Amino acid sequence: MLIELRGVSKVFTNPRTGKGLVALNDVTLEVGEGEFLCLIGPSGCGKSTALNLLAGFEASTGGDVLFQGKRVTAPSPKRGVVFQESSLFPWMTVLQNVTFSLQGEDGREGKEAKAMEYLRMVGLADFARSRPSELSGGMKQRVAIARALAMDPDVLLMDEPFGSLDEQTRRKLDNEVLSLWKREGKTIIFVTHSIDEALILGTRVVLMCASPGRISREWKVDMPWPRDPSSPRMVRLKEEMIRGLQTCSCAATAPRPSFISIGNEVNGTEVGK
Ligand code: ADP
C-alpha cells in the first residue's frame, strides 16, 4: 500500500486554555498506487488536517501515518503538495518558482530544462519569465502544479486546489489534472467540498464527517472519463453522497463506514460485513 492512515487521531490543544479539539478520531484509510482519491466533507471535518499529516507538516497524536510502509515524520519531495492558494514566491519569476524546489545534481541549466518541461505540460512555457502577479488565479495554480510535478513525487496531495477559482476555470483545470494523472501515472489525493468535482475526477470518493473528524463512507467510482454528470449512474451516486453529507451533520446518527460500488451496477456491501 502506498499510503496508510492507521487509527489516526489528531488533537489540537489550545495553548491558552489547555483544551483539546479532536480534529481527527480513529481515521483509517488505505490508498493504493495510481488511485485518484477525492476527500469530501463539510468544513471543519479534518480534510486538510488529514492531508497535512500525509504531507508530514503535522504529526498525529495517535495511530500511524505510513508512506510506502514507513512512518511519515517530515515533508518529502516524494509527496508533492498543492494548496488552495498557489503559495508562489511573488518576487521570483514563474521559472524560478518551479526550479527553486528542485534538488539533485542537474545544475542550473538542467533544473531549468526540467522546470520548462513541466511548464510546457501545464501550458505556461510562454510565461516562464513572468512574475506571479502577472498571472490569473488559474495560471498560478497551474504553476503550483508544475512545481509539485517537477519534484517527481509519488503522490500529489491537493487541498482544494481550484476552490477559489470561477466555475469555468475550475472545470478546465479539473480536466487538465485528470489528463496529467492519466499520463504521469501519479497517485492523487484531492480534497474538495464539491461533490460534483469529486464525481468528475475520482476513482474513489471518501466522505468525512465532523465532530469529531472521521471517515463516514466511501464510494468506488469505476466509470470511464469523460463522465457525464447527467447519466443515471452519476445522478444516483450524487444523491447517495448528498444523503451521506446530510447524515454527517448529526454525529450521533452517522452511518457506519460503508462501501458502495455504483460503476458496475452492483449494490454496495458494507465494510466490515
Ligand atoms: P477541513 O479541511 O475539513 O475544513 P480542517 O482539517 O481544516 O477541516 O480542520 C479540522 C478542525 O481542526 C477544525 O475544527 C479546525 O478549526 C481545527 N484545526 C485545524 N488546524 C488547526 C490548528 N493548527 N490549530 C488548532 N485547530 C486546528
PDB file of C-alpha atoms and ligand atoms in Angstrom:
ATOM      1  CA  MET A   1       0.000   0.000   0.000  1.00  0.00           C
ATOM      2  CA  LEU A   2       1.370   3.430  -0.939  1.00  0.00           C
ATOM      3  CA  ILE A   3      -0.295   5.400   1.829  1.00  0.00           C
ATOM      4  CA  GLU A   4      -1.951   4.355   5.054  1.00  0.00           C
ATOM      5  CA  LEU A   5      -3.603   6.104   7.936  1.00  0.00           C
ATOM      6  CA  ARG A   6      -3.980   3.534  10.702  1.00  0.00           C
ATOM      7  CA  GLY A   7      -6.272   4.508  13.536  1.00  0.00           C
ATOM      8  CA  VAL A   8      -5.048   8.087  13.267  1.00  0.00           C
ATOM      9  CA  SER A   9      -6.111  10.780  15.687  1.00  0.00           C
ATOM     10  CA  LYS A  10      -5.169  14.420  15.816  1.00  0.00           C
ATOM     11  CA  VAL A  11      -5.952  16.618  18.784  1.00  0.00           C
ATOM     12  CA  PHE A  12      -5.112  20.312  18.659  1.00  0.00           C
ATOM     13  CA  THR A  13      -4.534  21.721  22.113  1.00  0.00           C
ATOM     14  CA  ASN A  14      -5.294  25.359  22.720  1.00  0.00           C
ATOM     15  CA  PRO A  15      -2.132  26.648  24.453  1.00  0.00           C
ATOM     16  CA  ARG A  16      -4.133  29.316  26.296  1.00  0.00           C
ATOM     17  CA  THR A  17      -6.965  27.220  27.713  1.00  0.00           C
ATOM     18  CA  GLY A  18      -5.309  23.792  27.572  1.00  0.00           C
ATOM     19  CA  LYS A  19      -8.469  22.441  25.950  1.00  0.00           C
ATOM     20  CA  GLY A  20      -8.179  19.897  23.153  1.00  0.00           C
ATOM     21  CA  LEU A  21     -10.038  19.859  19.843  1.00  0.00           C
ATOM     22  CA  VAL A  22     -10.351  16.440  18.234  1.00  0.00           C
ATOM     23  CA  ALA A  23      -9.776  17.204  14.550  1.00  0.00           C
ATOM     24  CA  LEU A  24      -9.451  13.520  13.610  1.00  0.00           C
ATOM     25  CA  ASN A  25     -10.611  10.493  15.522  1.00  0.00           C
ATOM     26  CA  ASP A  26      -9.525   6.953  14.660  1.00  0.00           C
ATOM     27  CA  VAL A  27      -9.182   7.511  10.927  1.00  0.00           C
ATOM     28  CA  THR A  28      -8.138   4.501   8.895  1.00  0.00           C
ATOM     29  CA  LEU A  29      -7.552   4.875   5.171  1.00  0.00           C
ATOM     30  CA  GLU A  30      -5.506   2.968   2.605  1.00  0.00           C
ATOM     31  CA  VAL A  31      -4.566   4.485  -0.731  1.00  0.00           C
ATOM     32  CA  GLY A  32      -3.045   2.321  -3.444  1.00  0.00           C
ATOM     33  CA  GLU A  33      -0.676   3.351  -6.202  1.00  0.00           C
ATOM     34  CA  GLY A  34      -2.368   5.101  -9.121  1.00  0.00           C
ATOM     35  CA  GLU A  35      -5.579   5.939  -7.285  1.00  0.00           C
ATOM     36  CA  PHE A  36      -7.290   9.295  -7.684  1.00  0.00           C
ATOM     37  CA  LEU A  37      -8.875   9.625  -4.281  1.00  0.00           C
ATOM     38  CA  CYS A  38     -11.203  12.511  -3.512  1.00  0.00           C
ATOM     39  CA  LEU A  39     -11.845  13.519   0.094  1.00  0.00           C
ATOM     40  CA  ILE A  40     -15.140  15.327   0.590  1.00  0.00           C
ATOM     41  CA  GLY A  41     -16.975  16.549   3.659  1.00  0.00           C
ATOM     42  CA  PRO A  42     -18.256  19.669   5.391  1.00  0.00           C
ATOM     43  CA  SER A  43     -15.916  22.424   6.527  1.00  0.00           C
ATOM     44  CA  GLY A  44     -14.017  21.544   9.676  1.00  0.00           C
ATOM     45  CA  CYS A  45     -14.272  17.744   9.297  1.00  0.00           C
ATOM     46  CA  GLY A  46     -10.496  17.357   9.136  1.00  0.00           C
ATOM     47  CA  LYS A  47      -9.799  17.030   5.397  1.00  0.00           C
ATOM     48  CA  SER A  48      -6.875  19.479   5.449  1.00  0.00           C
ATOM     49  CA  THR A  49      -5.615  18.029   8.714  1.00  0.00           C
ATOM     50  CA  ALA A  50      -5.531  14.558   7.141  1.00  0.00           C
ATOM     51  CA  LEU A  51      -3.641  15.941   4.142  1.00  0.00           C
ATOM     52  CA  ASN A  52      -1.185  17.806   6.376  1.00  0.00           C
ATOM     53  CA  LEU A  53      -0.461  14.603   8.283  1.00  0.00           C
ATOM     54  CA  LEU A  54       0.169  12.767   4.996  1.00  0.00           C
ATOM     55  CA  ALA A  55       2.405  15.603   3.791  1.00  0.00           C
ATOM     56  CA  GLY A  56       4.381  15.471   7.037  1.00  0.00           C
ATOM     57  CA  PHE A  57       3.558  19.073   8.015  1.00  0.00           C
ATOM     58  CA  GLU A  58       1.830  17.906  11.198  1.00  0.00           C
ATOM     59  CA  ALA A  59       2.331  14.915  13.487  1.00  0.00           C
ATOM     60  CA  SER A  60      -0.559  12.716  14.582  1.00  0.00           C
ATOM     61  CA  THR A  61      -1.390  12.431  18.277  1.00  0.00           C
ATOM     62  CA  GLY A  62      -2.392   8.776  17.881  1.00  0.00           C
ATOM     63  CA  GLY A  63      -2.099   5.990  15.325  1.00  0.00           C
ATOM     64  CA  ASP A  64       0.273   5.685  12.391  1.00  0.00           C
ATOM     65  CA  VAL A  65       0.702   7.650   9.184  1.00  0.00           C
ATOM     66  CA  LEU A  66       2.611   5.481   6.725  1.00  0.00           C
ATOM     67  CA  PHE A  67       4.054   6.178   3.289  1.00  0.00           C
ATOM     68  CA  GLN A  68       5.485   3.213   1.393  1.00  0.00           C
ATOM     69  CA  GLY A  69       5.350   1.297   4.656  1.00  0.00           C
ATOM     70  CA  LYS A  70       7.421   3.837   6.620  1.00  0.00           C
ATOM     71  CA  ARG A  71       6.253   6.311   9.248  1.00  0.00           C
ATOM     72  CA  VAL A  72       5.855   9.859   7.954  1.00  0.00           C
ATOM     73  CA  THR A  73       7.918  12.146  10.184  1.00  0.00           C
ATOM     74  CA  ALA A  74       8.690  15.101   7.911  1.00  0.00           C
ATOM     75  CA  PRO A  75       7.789  16.542   4.498  1.00  0.00           C
ATOM     76  CA  SER A  76       9.335  14.818   1.478  1.00  0.00           C
ATOM     77  CA  PRO A  77       9.623  15.647  -2.233  1.00  0.00           C
ATOM     78  CA  LYS A  78       8.009  12.244  -2.800  1.00  0.00           C
ATOM     79  CA  ARG A  79       4.771  13.822  -1.574  1.00  0.00           C
ATOM     80  CA  GLY A  80       4.046  16.965  -3.586  1.00  0.00           C
ATOM     81  CA  VAL A  81       1.505  19.407  -2.186  1.00  0.00           C
ATOM     82  CA  VAL A  82      -0.727  21.910  -3.979  1.00  0.00           C
ATOM     83  CA  PHE A  83      -2.692  24.304  -1.768  1.00  0.00           C
ATOM     84  CA  GLN A  84      -5.833  26.315  -2.449  1.00  0.00           C
ATOM     85  CA  GLU A  85      -3.774  29.479  -2.757  1.00  0.00           C
ATOM     86  CA  SER A  86      -0.820  28.961  -5.026  1.00  0.00           C
ATOM     87  CA  SER A  87       1.826  29.951  -2.424  1.00  0.00           C
ATOM     88  CA  LEU A  88       4.259  31.097  -5.121  1.00  0.00           C
ATOM     89  CA  PHE A  89       7.097  33.429  -4.191  1.00  0.00           C
ATOM     90  CA  PRO A  90       5.959  36.790  -5.597  1.00  0.00           C
ATOM     91  CA  TRP A  91       9.467  38.155  -6.120  1.00  0.00           C
ATOM     92  CA  MET A  92      10.548  35.199  -8.274  1.00  0.00           C
ATOM     93  CA  THR A  93       9.686  34.518 -11.899  1.00  0.00           C
ATOM     94  CA  VAL A  94       7.482  31.561 -12.775  1.00  0.00           C
ATOM     95  CA  LEU A  95      10.573  29.610 -13.857  1.00  0.00           C
ATOM     96  CA  GLN A  96      12.431  30.436 -10.619  1.00  0.00           C
ATOM     97  CA  ASN A  97       9.425  29.348  -8.604  1.00  0.00           C
ATOM     98  CA  VAL A  98       9.497  25.930 -10.249  1.00  0.00           C
ATOM     99  CA  THR A  99      13.285  25.454 -10.173  1.00  0.00           C
ATOM    100  CA  PHE A 100      13.542  26.634  -6.545  1.00  0.00           C
ATOM    101  CA  SER A 101      12.259  23.391  -5.087  1.00  0.00           C
ATOM    102  CA  LEU A 102      14.270  21.128  -7.396  1.00  0.00           C
ATOM    103  CA  GLN A 103      17.048  19.183  -5.793  1.00  0.00           C
ATOM    104  CA  GLY A 104      19.706  16.961  -7.313  1.00  0.00           C
ATOM    105  CA  GLU A 105      22.859  17.423  -9.291  1.00  0.00           C
ATOM    106  CA  ASP A 106      21.388  18.758 -12.520  1.00  0.00           C
ATOM    107  CA  GLY A 107      22.967  22.213 -12.159  1.00  0.00           C
ATOM    108  CA  ARG A 108      21.098  25.381 -13.044  1.00  0.00           C
ATOM    109  CA  GLU A 109      20.632  24.563 -16.728  1.00  0.00           C
ATOM    110  CA  GLY A 110      19.402  21.044 -16.019  1.00  0.00           C
ATOM    111  CA  LYS A 111      16.954  22.324 -13.428  1.00  0.00           C
ATOM    112  CA  GLU A 112      15.646  24.992 -15.776  1.00  0.00           C
ATOM    113  CA  ALA A 113      15.201  22.447 -18.568  1.00  0.00           C
ATOM    114  CA  LYS A 114      13.228  20.232 -16.215  1.00  0.00           C
ATOM    115  CA  ALA A 115      11.128  23.141 -14.973  1.00  0.00           C
ATOM    116  CA  MET A 116      10.392  24.186 -18.568  1.00  0.00           C
ATOM    117  CA  GLU A 117       9.279  20.663 -19.391  1.00  0.00           C
ATOM    118  CA  TYR A 118       6.621  20.869 -16.656  1.00  0.00           C
ATOM    119  CA  LEU A 119       5.651  24.432 -17.508  1.00  0.00           C
ATOM    120  CA  ARG A 120       5.064  23.247 -21.076  1.00  0.00           C
ATOM    121  CA  MET A 121       2.989  20.406 -19.697  1.00  0.00           C
ATOM    122  CA  VAL A 122       0.657  22.867 -17.954  1.00  0.00           C
ATOM    123  CA  GLY A 123       0.639  25.228 -20.945  1.00  0.00           C
ATOM    124  CA  LEU A 124       2.699  28.019 -19.369  1.00  0.00           C
ATOM    125  CA  ALA A 125       6.060  27.860 -21.153  1.00  0.00           C
ATOM    126  CA  ASP A 126       5.461  31.330 -22.597  1.00  0.00           C
ATOM    127  CA  PHE A 127       5.086  32.769 -19.090  1.00  0.00           C
ATOM    128  CA  ALA A 128       8.336  31.377 -17.672  1.00  0.00           C
ATOM    129  CA  ARG A 129       9.824  34.880 -17.222  1.00  0.00           C
ATOM    130  CA  SER A 130       6.630  36.430 -15.828  1.00  0.00           C
ATOM    131  CA  ARG A 131       6.046  37.189 -12.141  1.00  0.00           C
ATOM    132  CA  PRO A 132       3.106  35.577 -10.309  1.00  0.00           C
ATOM    133  CA  SER A 133       1.379  38.993 -10.105  1.00  0.00           C
ATOM    134  CA  GLU A 134       1.071  38.959 -13.917  1.00  0.00           C
ATOM    135  CA  LEU A 135      -0.851  35.657 -13.880  1.00  0.00           C
ATOM    136  CA  SER A 136      -4.517  34.858 -13.325  1.00  0.00           C
ATOM    137  CA  GLY A 137      -5.590  32.669 -10.391  1.00  0.00           C
ATOM    138  CA  GLY A 138      -5.903  29.628 -12.645  1.00  0.00           C
ATOM    139  CA  MET A 139      -2.446  30.193 -14.150  1.00  0.00           C
ATOM    140  CA  LYS A 140      -0.911  30.480 -10.669  1.00  0.00           C
ATOM    141  CA  GLN A 141      -2.454  27.139  -9.733  1.00  0.00           C
ATOM    142  CA  ARG A 142      -1.009  25.627 -12.914  1.00  0.00           C
ATOM    143  CA  VAL A 143       2.442  26.865 -11.858  1.00  0.00           C
ATOM    144  CA  ALA A 144       1.909  25.311  -8.428  1.00  0.00           C
ATOM    145  CA  ILE A 145       1.042  22.007 -10.110  1.00  0.00           C
ATOM    146  CA  ALA A 146       4.095  22.222 -12.388  1.00  0.00           C
ATOM    147  CA  ARG A 147       6.242  22.937  -9.324  1.00  0.00           C
ATOM    148  CA  ALA A 148       4.866  19.936  -7.481  1.00  0.00           C
ATOM    149  CA  LEU A 149       5.205  17.622 -10.505  1.00  0.00           C
ATOM    150  CA  ALA A 150       8.764  18.757 -11.277  1.00  0.00           C
ATOM    151  CA  MET A 151       9.873  17.186  -7.991  1.00  0.00           C
ATOM    152  CA  ASP A 152       8.687  13.869  -9.408  1.00  0.00           C
ATOM    153  CA  PRO A 153       6.553  12.950  -6.418  1.00  0.00           C
ATOM    154  CA  ASP A 154       4.917   9.550  -5.989  1.00  0.00           C
ATOM    155  CA  VAL A 155       1.787  11.214  -4.718  1.00  0.00           C
ATOM    156  CA  LEU A 156       0.213  14.617  -5.262  1.00  0.00           C
ATOM    157  CA  LEU A 157      -1.693  15.954  -2.258  1.00  0.00           C
ATOM    158  CA  MET A 158      -4.086  18.637  -3.476  1.00  0.00           C
ATOM    159  CA  ASP A 159      -6.003  20.715  -0.936  1.00  0.00           C
ATOM    160  CA  GLU A 160      -8.966  22.335  -2.698  1.00  0.00           C
ATOM    161  CA  PRO A 161      -6.566  23.468  -5.420  1.00  0.00           C
ATOM    162  CA  PHE A 162      -9.262  25.143  -7.504  1.00  0.00           C
ATOM    163  CA  GLY A 163     -11.610  26.167  -4.700  1.00  0.00           C
ATOM    164  CA  SER A 164     -11.056  29.887  -5.193  1.00  0.00           C
ATOM    165  CA  LEU A 165     -11.453  29.860  -8.982  1.00  0.00           C
ATOM    166  CA  ASP A 166     -14.528  30.530 -11.088  1.00  0.00           C
ATOM    167  CA  GLU A 167     -16.547  27.510 -12.207  1.00  0.00           C
ATOM    168  CA  GLN A 168     -15.350  27.541 -15.820  1.00  0.00           C
ATOM    169  CA  THR A 169     -11.651  27.736 -14.938  1.00  0.00           C
ATOM    170  CA  ARG A 170     -12.147  25.095 -12.309  1.00  0.00           C
ATOM    171  CA  ARG A 171     -13.692  22.651 -14.813  1.00  0.00           C
ATOM    172  CA  LYS A 172     -10.851  23.295 -17.242  1.00  0.00           C
ATOM    173  CA  LEU A 173      -8.190  22.685 -14.603  1.00  0.00           C
ATOM    174  CA  ASP A 174     -10.036  19.598 -13.342  1.00  0.00           C
ATOM    175  CA  ASN A 175      -9.728  18.160 -16.852  1.00  0.00           C
ATOM    176  CA  GLU A 176      -6.064  19.104 -17.035  1.00  0.00           C
ATOM    177  CA  VAL A 177      -5.325  17.381 -13.732  1.00  0.00           C
ATOM    178  CA  LEU A 178      -7.175  14.322 -14.962  1.00  0.00           C
ATOM    179  CA  SER A 179      -5.052  14.228 -18.135  1.00  0.00           C
ATOM    180  CA  LEU A 180      -1.863  14.676 -16.100  1.00  0.00           C
ATOM    181  CA  TRP A 181      -2.905  11.907 -13.754  1.00  0.00           C
ATOM    182  CA  LYS A 182      -3.564   9.537 -16.658  1.00  0.00           C
ATOM    183  CA  ARG A 183      -0.340  10.443 -18.442  1.00  0.00           C
ATOM    184  CA  GLU A 184       2.013  10.599 -15.468  1.00  0.00           C
ATOM    185  CA  GLY A 185       0.535   7.684 -13.528  1.00  0.00           C
ATOM    186  CA  LYS A 186       0.792   9.544 -10.203  1.00  0.00           C
ATOM    187  CA  THR A 187      -1.357   8.858  -7.204  1.00  0.00           C
ATOM    188  CA  ILE A 188      -3.546  11.832  -6.297  1.00  0.00           C
ATOM    189  CA  ILE A 189      -5.353  12.680  -3.079  1.00  0.00           C
ATOM    190  CA  PHE A 190      -7.642  15.582  -3.800  1.00  0.00           C
ATOM    191  CA  VAL A 191      -9.570  17.495  -1.136  1.00  0.00           C
ATOM    192  CA  THR A 192     -12.717  19.241  -2.269  1.00  0.00           C
ATOM    193  CA  HIS A 193     -16.057  20.123  -0.813  1.00  0.00           C
ATOM    194  CA  SER A 194     -17.677  19.846  -4.221  1.00  0.00           C
ATOM    195  CA  ILE A 195     -19.435  16.523  -4.774  1.00  0.00           C
ATOM    196  CA  ASP A 196     -19.582  17.336  -8.499  1.00  0.00           C
ATOM    197  CA  GLU A 197     -15.832  17.814  -8.703  1.00  0.00           C
ATOM    198  CA  ALA A 198     -15.195  14.587  -6.777  1.00  0.00           C
ATOM    199  CA  LEU A 199     -17.553  12.679  -9.082  1.00  0.00           C
ATOM    200  CA  ILE A 200     -15.944  14.005 -12.249  1.00  0.00           C
ATOM    201  CA  LEU A 201     -12.436  13.162 -11.040  1.00  0.00           C
ATOM    202  CA  GLY A 202     -12.123  10.393  -8.516  1.00  0.00           C
ATOM    203  CA  THR A 203     -11.630   6.665  -8.773  1.00  0.00           C
ATOM    204  CA  ARG A 204     -12.788   6.646  -5.164  1.00  0.00           C
ATOM    205  CA  VAL A 205     -14.609   9.216  -3.055  1.00  0.00           C
ATOM    206  CA  VAL A 206     -14.271   9.232   0.716  1.00  0.00           C
ATOM    207  CA  LEU A 207     -16.744  11.184   2.815  1.00  0.00           C
ATOM    208  CA  MET A 208     -15.555  12.649   6.099  1.00  0.00           C
ATOM    209  CA  CYS A 209     -17.789  13.982   8.860  1.00  0.00           C
ATOM    210  CA  ALA A 210     -17.063  16.446  11.663  1.00  0.00           C
ATOM    211  CA  SER A 211     -17.189  16.482  15.457  1.00  0.00           C
ATOM    212  CA  PRO A 212     -15.022  14.517  15.649  1.00  0.00           C
ATOM    213  CA  GLY A 213     -13.427  14.371  12.183  1.00  0.00           C
ATOM    214  CA  ARG A 214     -13.802  10.827  10.895  1.00  0.00           C
ATOM    215  CA  ILE A 215     -14.422   8.775   7.789  1.00  0.00           C
ATOM    216  CA  SER A 216     -18.090   8.063   7.293  1.00  0.00           C
ATOM    217  CA  ARG A 217     -18.483   6.381   3.922  1.00  0.00           C
ATOM    218  CA  GLU A 218     -16.698   5.702   0.703  1.00  0.00           C
ATOM    219  CA  TRP A 219     -17.684   5.024  -2.889  1.00  0.00           C
ATOM    220  CA  LYS A 220     -15.709   3.383  -5.630  1.00  0.00           C
ATOM    221  CA  VAL A 221     -16.356   5.229  -8.893  1.00  0.00           C
ATOM    222  CA  ASP A 222     -15.262   2.933 -11.680  1.00  0.00           C
ATOM    223  CA  MET A 223     -16.778   4.778 -14.597  1.00  0.00           C
ATOM    224  CA  PRO A 224     -14.707   5.885 -17.596  1.00  0.00           C
ATOM    225  CA  TRP A 225     -13.883   9.511 -18.367  1.00  0.00           C
ATOM    226  CA  PRO A 226     -15.150  11.908 -19.517  1.00  0.00           C
ATOM    227  CA  ARG A 227     -18.009  11.383 -17.117  1.00  0.00           C
ATOM    228  CA  ASP A 228     -21.464  12.633 -17.870  1.00  0.00           C
ATOM    229  CA  PRO A 229     -22.908  14.205 -14.700  1.00  0.00           C
ATOM    230  CA  SER A 230     -26.434  13.662 -16.043  1.00  0.00           C
ATOM    231  CA  SER A 231     -26.053   9.911 -16.567  1.00  0.00           C
ATOM    232  CA  PRO A 232     -28.360   7.850 -14.330  1.00  0.00           C
ATOM    233  CA  ARG A 233     -25.441   6.235 -12.514  1.00  0.00           C
ATOM    234  CA  MET A 234     -23.813   9.578 -11.747  1.00  0.00           C
ATOM    235  CA  VAL A 235     -27.112  11.068 -10.601  1.00  0.00           C
ATOM    236  CA  ARG A 236     -27.684   8.082  -8.309  1.00  0.00           C
ATOM    237  CA  LEU A 237     -24.199   8.356  -6.886  1.00  0.00           C
ATOM    238  CA  LYS A 238     -24.578  12.085  -6.323  1.00  0.00           C
ATOM    239  CA  GLU A 239     -27.822  11.529  -4.439  1.00  0.00           C
ATOM    240  CA  GLU A 240     -26.076   8.954  -2.253  1.00  0.00           C
ATOM    241  CA  MET A 241     -23.336  11.460  -1.459  1.00  0.00           C
ATOM    242  CA  ILE A 242     -25.758  14.266  -0.685  1.00  0.00           C
ATOM    243  CA  ARG A 243     -27.621  11.943   1.676  1.00  0.00           C
ATOM    244  CA  GLY A 244     -24.294  10.987   3.254  1.00  0.00           C
ATOM    245  CA  LEU A 245     -23.436  14.653   3.775  1.00  0.00           C
ATOM    246  CA  GLN A 246     -26.838  15.346   5.315  1.00  0.00           C
ATOM    247  CA  THR A 247     -26.384  12.485   7.760  1.00  0.00           C
ATOM    248  CA  CYS A 248     -22.954  13.884   8.526  1.00  0.00           C
ATOM    249  CA  SER A 249     -24.337  16.909  10.283  1.00  0.00           C
ATOM    250  CA  CYS A 250     -25.717  14.665  13.023  1.00  0.00           C
ATOM    251  CA  ALA A 251     -22.738  12.921  14.632  1.00  0.00           C
ATOM    252  CA  ALA A 252     -24.838  10.692  16.860  1.00  0.00           C
ATOM    253  CA  THR A 253     -26.618   9.069  13.935  1.00  0.00           C
ATOM    254  CA  ALA A 254     -23.723   8.957  11.482  1.00  0.00           C
ATOM    255  CA  PRO A 255     -23.684   5.717   9.486  1.00  0.00           C
ATOM    256  CA  ARG A 256     -21.036   3.057   9.888  1.00  0.00           C
ATOM    257  CA  PRO A 257     -18.285   3.137   7.270  1.00  0.00           C
ATOM    258  CA  SER A 258     -19.661   1.645   4.086  1.00  0.00           C
ATOM    259  CA  PHE A 259     -18.627   0.894   0.560  1.00  0.00           C
ATOM    260  CA  ILE A 260     -20.857   1.245  -2.455  1.00  0.00           C
ATOM    261  CA  SER A 261     -19.853   0.360  -5.995  1.00  0.00           C
ATOM    262  CA  ILE A 262     -22.007   2.195  -8.462  1.00  0.00           C
ATOM    263  CA  GLY A 263     -19.843   1.807 -11.550  1.00  0.00           C
ATOM    264  CA  ASN A 264     -20.731  -1.829 -12.169  1.00  0.00           C
ATOM    265  CA  GLU A 265     -24.319  -1.547 -11.005  1.00  0.00           C
ATOM    266  CA  VAL A 266     -23.681  -3.796  -8.034  1.00  0.00           C
ATOM    267  CA  ASN A 267     -25.245  -2.586  -4.834  1.00  0.00           C
ATOM    268  CA  GLY A 268     -22.649  -1.983  -2.208  1.00  0.00           C
ATOM    269  CA  THR A 269     -21.561  -4.130   0.644  1.00  0.00           C
ATOM    270  CA  GLU A 270     -20.772  -2.560   3.939  1.00  0.00           C
ATOM    271  CA  VAL A 271     -17.202  -2.569   5.067  1.00  0.00           C
ATOM    272  CA  GLY A 272     -16.742  -4.955   7.950  1.00  0.00           C
ATOM    273  CA  LYS A 273     -19.666  -7.189   6.988  1.00  0.00           C
TER     274      LYS A 273
HETATM  275  P1  ADP B   1     -11.451  20.912   6.769  1.00  0.00           P
HETATM  276  O1  ADP B   1     -10.228  20.888   5.907  1.00  0.00           O
HETATM  277  O2  ADP B   1     -12.287  19.683   6.586  1.00  0.00           O
HETATM  278  O3  ADP B   1     -12.259  22.165   6.613  1.00  0.00           O
HETATM  279  P2  ADP B   1      -9.563  21.184   8.940  1.00  0.00           P
HETATM  280  O4  ADP B   1      -8.695  19.991   8.837  1.00  0.00           O
HETATM  281  O5  ADP B   1      -9.041  22.470   8.403  1.00  0.00           O
HETATM  282  O6  ADP B   1     -11.000  20.868   8.298  1.00  0.00           O
HETATM  283  O7  ADP B   1      -9.958  21.437  10.467  1.00  0.00           O
HETATM  284  C1  ADP B   1     -10.484  20.431  11.303  1.00  0.00           C
HETATM  285  C2  ADP B   1     -10.662  21.017  12.679  1.00  0.00           C
HETATM  286  O8  ADP B   1      -9.383  21.230  13.271  1.00  0.00           O
HETATM  287  C3  ADP B   1     -11.363  22.368  12.679  1.00  0.00           C
HETATM  288  O9  ADP B   1     -12.195  22.443  13.819  1.00  0.00           O
HETATM  289  C4  ADP B   1     -10.226  23.358  12.767  1.00  0.00           C
HETATM  290  O10 ADP B   1     -10.628  24.557  13.407  1.00  0.00           O
HETATM  291  C5  ADP B   1      -9.214  22.591  13.608  1.00  0.00           C
HETATM  292  N1  ADP B   1      -7.830  22.953  13.293  1.00  0.00           N
HETATM  293  C6  ADP B   1      -7.219  22.771  12.103  1.00  0.00           C
HETATM  294  N2  ADP B   1      -5.933  23.175  12.164  1.00  0.00           N
HETATM  295  C7  ADP B   1      -5.740  23.644  13.428  1.00  0.00           C
HETATM  296  C8  ADP B   1      -4.617  24.198  14.130  1.00  0.00           C
HETATM  297  N3  ADP B   1      -3.428  24.336  13.539  1.00  0.00           N
HETATM  298  N4  ADP B   1      -4.792  24.538  15.428  1.00  0.00           N
HETATM  299  C9  ADP B   1      -5.983  24.364  16.045  1.00  0.00           C
HETATM  300  N5  ADP B   1      -7.073  23.845  15.451  1.00  0.00           N
HETATM  301  C10 ADP B   1      -6.972  23.495  14.165  1.00  0.00           C
END
